[in-house]
mmCIF file of C-alpha atoms in Angstrom:
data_model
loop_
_atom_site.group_PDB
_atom_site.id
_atom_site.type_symbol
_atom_site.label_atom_id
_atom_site.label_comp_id
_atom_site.label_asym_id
_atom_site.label_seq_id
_atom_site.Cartn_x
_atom_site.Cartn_y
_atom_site.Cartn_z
ATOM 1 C CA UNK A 6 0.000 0.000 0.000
ATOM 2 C CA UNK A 7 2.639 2.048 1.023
ATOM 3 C CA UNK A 8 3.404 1.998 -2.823
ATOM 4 C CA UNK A 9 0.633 3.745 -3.802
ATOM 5 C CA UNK A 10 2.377 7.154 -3.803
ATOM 6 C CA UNK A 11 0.330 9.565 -5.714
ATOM 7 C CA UNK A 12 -2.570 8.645 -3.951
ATOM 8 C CA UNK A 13 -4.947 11.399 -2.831
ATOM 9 C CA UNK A 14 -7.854 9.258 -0.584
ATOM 10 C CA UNK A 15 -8.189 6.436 0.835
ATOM 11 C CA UNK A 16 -11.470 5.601 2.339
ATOM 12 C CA UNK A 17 -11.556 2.194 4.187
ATOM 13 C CA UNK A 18 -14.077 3.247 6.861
ATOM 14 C CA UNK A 19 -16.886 0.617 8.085
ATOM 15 C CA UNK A 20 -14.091 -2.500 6.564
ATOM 16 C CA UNK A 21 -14.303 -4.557 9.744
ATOM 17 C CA UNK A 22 -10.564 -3.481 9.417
ATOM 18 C CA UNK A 23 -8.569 -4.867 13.079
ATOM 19 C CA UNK A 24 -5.060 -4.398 14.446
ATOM 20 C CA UNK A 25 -2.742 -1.189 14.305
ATOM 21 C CA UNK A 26 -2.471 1.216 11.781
ATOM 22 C CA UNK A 27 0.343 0.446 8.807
ATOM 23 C CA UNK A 28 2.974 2.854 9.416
ATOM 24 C CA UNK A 29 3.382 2.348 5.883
ATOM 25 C CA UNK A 30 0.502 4.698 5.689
ATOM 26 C CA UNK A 31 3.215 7.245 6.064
ATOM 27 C CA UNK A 32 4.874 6.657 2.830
ATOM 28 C CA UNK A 33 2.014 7.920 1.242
ATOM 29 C CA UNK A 34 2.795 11.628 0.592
ATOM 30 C CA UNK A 35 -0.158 12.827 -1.682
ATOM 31 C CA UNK A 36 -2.684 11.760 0.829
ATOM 32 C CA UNK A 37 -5.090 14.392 1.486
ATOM 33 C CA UNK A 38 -7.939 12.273 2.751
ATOM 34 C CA UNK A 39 -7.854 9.185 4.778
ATOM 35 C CA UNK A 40 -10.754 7.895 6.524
ATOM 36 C CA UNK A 41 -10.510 4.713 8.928
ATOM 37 C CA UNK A 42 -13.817 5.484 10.955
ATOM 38 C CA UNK A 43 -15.587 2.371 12.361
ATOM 39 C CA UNK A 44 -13.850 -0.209 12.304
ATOM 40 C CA UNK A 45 -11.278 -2.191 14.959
ATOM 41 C CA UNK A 46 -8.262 -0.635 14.405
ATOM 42 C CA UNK A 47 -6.429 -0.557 17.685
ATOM 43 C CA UNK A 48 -2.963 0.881 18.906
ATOM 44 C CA UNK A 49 -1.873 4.071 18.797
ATOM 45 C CA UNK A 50 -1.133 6.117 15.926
ATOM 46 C CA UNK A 51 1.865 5.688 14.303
ATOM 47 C CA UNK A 52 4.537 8.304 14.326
ATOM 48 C CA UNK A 53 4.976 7.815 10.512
ATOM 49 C CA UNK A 54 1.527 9.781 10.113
ATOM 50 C CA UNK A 55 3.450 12.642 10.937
ATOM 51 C CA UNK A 56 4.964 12.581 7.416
ATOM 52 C CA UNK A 57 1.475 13.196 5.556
ATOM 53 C CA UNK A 58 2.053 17.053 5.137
ATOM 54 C CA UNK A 59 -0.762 17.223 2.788
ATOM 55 C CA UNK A 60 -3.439 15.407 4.723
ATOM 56 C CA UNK A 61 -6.570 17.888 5.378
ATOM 57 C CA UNK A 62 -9.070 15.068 6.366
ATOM 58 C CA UNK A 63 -8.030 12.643 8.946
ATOM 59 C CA UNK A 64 -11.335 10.321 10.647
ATOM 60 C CA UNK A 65 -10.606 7.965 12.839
ATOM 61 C CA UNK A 66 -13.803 7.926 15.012
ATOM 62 C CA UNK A 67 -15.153 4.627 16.411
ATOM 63 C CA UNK A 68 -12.154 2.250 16.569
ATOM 64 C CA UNK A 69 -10.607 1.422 19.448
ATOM 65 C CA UNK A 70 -7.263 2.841 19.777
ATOM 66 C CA UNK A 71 -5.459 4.090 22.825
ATOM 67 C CA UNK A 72 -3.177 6.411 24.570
ATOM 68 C CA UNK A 73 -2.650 9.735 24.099
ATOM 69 C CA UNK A 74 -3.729 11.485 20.704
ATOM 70 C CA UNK A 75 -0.220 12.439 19.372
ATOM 71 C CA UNK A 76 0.819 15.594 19.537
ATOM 72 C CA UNK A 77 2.307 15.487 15.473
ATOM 73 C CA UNK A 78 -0.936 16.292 14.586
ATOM 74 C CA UNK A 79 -1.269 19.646 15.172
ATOM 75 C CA UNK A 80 2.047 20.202 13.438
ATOM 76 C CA UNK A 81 0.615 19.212 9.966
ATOM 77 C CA UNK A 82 0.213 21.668 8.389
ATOM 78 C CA UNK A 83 -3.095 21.000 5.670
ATOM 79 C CA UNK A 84 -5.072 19.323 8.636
ATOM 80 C CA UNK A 85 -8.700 20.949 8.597
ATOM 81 C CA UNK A 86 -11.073 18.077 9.930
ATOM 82 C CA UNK A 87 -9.957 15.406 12.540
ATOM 83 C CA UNK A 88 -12.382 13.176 13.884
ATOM 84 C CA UNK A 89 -11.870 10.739 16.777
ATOM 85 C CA UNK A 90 -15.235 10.251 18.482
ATOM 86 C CA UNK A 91 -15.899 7.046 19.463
ATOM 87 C CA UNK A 92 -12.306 5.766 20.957
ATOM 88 C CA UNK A 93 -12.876 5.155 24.567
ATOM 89 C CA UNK A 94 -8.854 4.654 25.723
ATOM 90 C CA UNK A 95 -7.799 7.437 23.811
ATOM 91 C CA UNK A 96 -7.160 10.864 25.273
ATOM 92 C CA UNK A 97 -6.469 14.479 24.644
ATOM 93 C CA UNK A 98 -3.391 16.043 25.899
ATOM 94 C CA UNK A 99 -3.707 19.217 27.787
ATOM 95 C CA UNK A 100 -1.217 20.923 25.128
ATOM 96 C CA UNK A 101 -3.628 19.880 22.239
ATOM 97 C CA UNK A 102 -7.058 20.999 23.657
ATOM 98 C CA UNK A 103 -6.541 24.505 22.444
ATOM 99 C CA UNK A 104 -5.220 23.648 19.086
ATOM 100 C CA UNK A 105 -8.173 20.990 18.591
ATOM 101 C CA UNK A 106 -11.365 23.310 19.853
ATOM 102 C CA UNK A 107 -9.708 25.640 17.059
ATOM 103 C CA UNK A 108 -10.094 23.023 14.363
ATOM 104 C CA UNK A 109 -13.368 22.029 15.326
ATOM 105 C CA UNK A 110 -14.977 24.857 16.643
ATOM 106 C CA UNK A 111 -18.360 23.394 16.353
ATOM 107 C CA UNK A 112 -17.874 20.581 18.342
ATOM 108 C CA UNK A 113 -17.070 19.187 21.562
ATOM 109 C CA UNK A 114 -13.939 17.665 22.846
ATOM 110 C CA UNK A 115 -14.225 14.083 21.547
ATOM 111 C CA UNK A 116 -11.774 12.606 23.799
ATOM 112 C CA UNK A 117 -11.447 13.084 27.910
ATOM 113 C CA UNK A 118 -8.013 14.999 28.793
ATOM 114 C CA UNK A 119 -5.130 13.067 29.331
ATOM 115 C CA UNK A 120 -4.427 12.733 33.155
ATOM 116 C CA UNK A 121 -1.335 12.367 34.206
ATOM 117 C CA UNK A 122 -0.123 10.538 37.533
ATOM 118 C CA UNK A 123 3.570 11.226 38.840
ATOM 119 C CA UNK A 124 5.727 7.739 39.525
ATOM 120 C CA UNK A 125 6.435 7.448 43.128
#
């Protein structure tokens, strides 16, 4: 898949689609649209998303990933709709509330904040 460079969308939502997501995802340059919503993916996102500068459209709502939503995301620079409703273990960061009321203005936060316990 990874391959597939000049691709502009891929839309493999409601696939029955399980595991992590391919971090060979993040060969794919072009991609300006990539929708994964309900399905079974599970993990957390892989850094190599963080290479898909000209991504605008990024829905990922009713999987079941975890952890914290990373924090590359706000540093692409295209991104104009992220959706993640619908992912009970993942969370928000505190330094990424801000950023993601901003790109979706309209709606609430999708995701509780991240708390964060000190190690004794």
């Amino acid at each position: 898949m990874g391959q597939m460079s000049s691709l502009k969308g891929l839309f493999l939502d409601r696939n029955q689609l399980s595991g992590p997501i391919p971090p060979q995802l993040g060969q794919l340059r072009h991609l300006e649209n990539l929708y994964l919503s309900d399905n079974r993916l599970s993990g957390s996102l892989p850094p190599e998303l963080a290479q898909l500068n000209q991504l605008r459209d990024l829905r990922l709502a009713r999987n079941q990933f975890t952890g914290e939503l990373p924090t590359f995301l706000a540093e692409l620079p295209r991104l104009e709709r992220l959706h993640i409703e619908g992912n009970p273990g993942l969370c928000l960061p505190a330094a990424l509330s801000e950023w993601f009321a901003g790109l979706n203005p309209a709606d609430p936060l999708p995701a509780p904040i991240c708390s964060w316990t000190p190690s004794r």
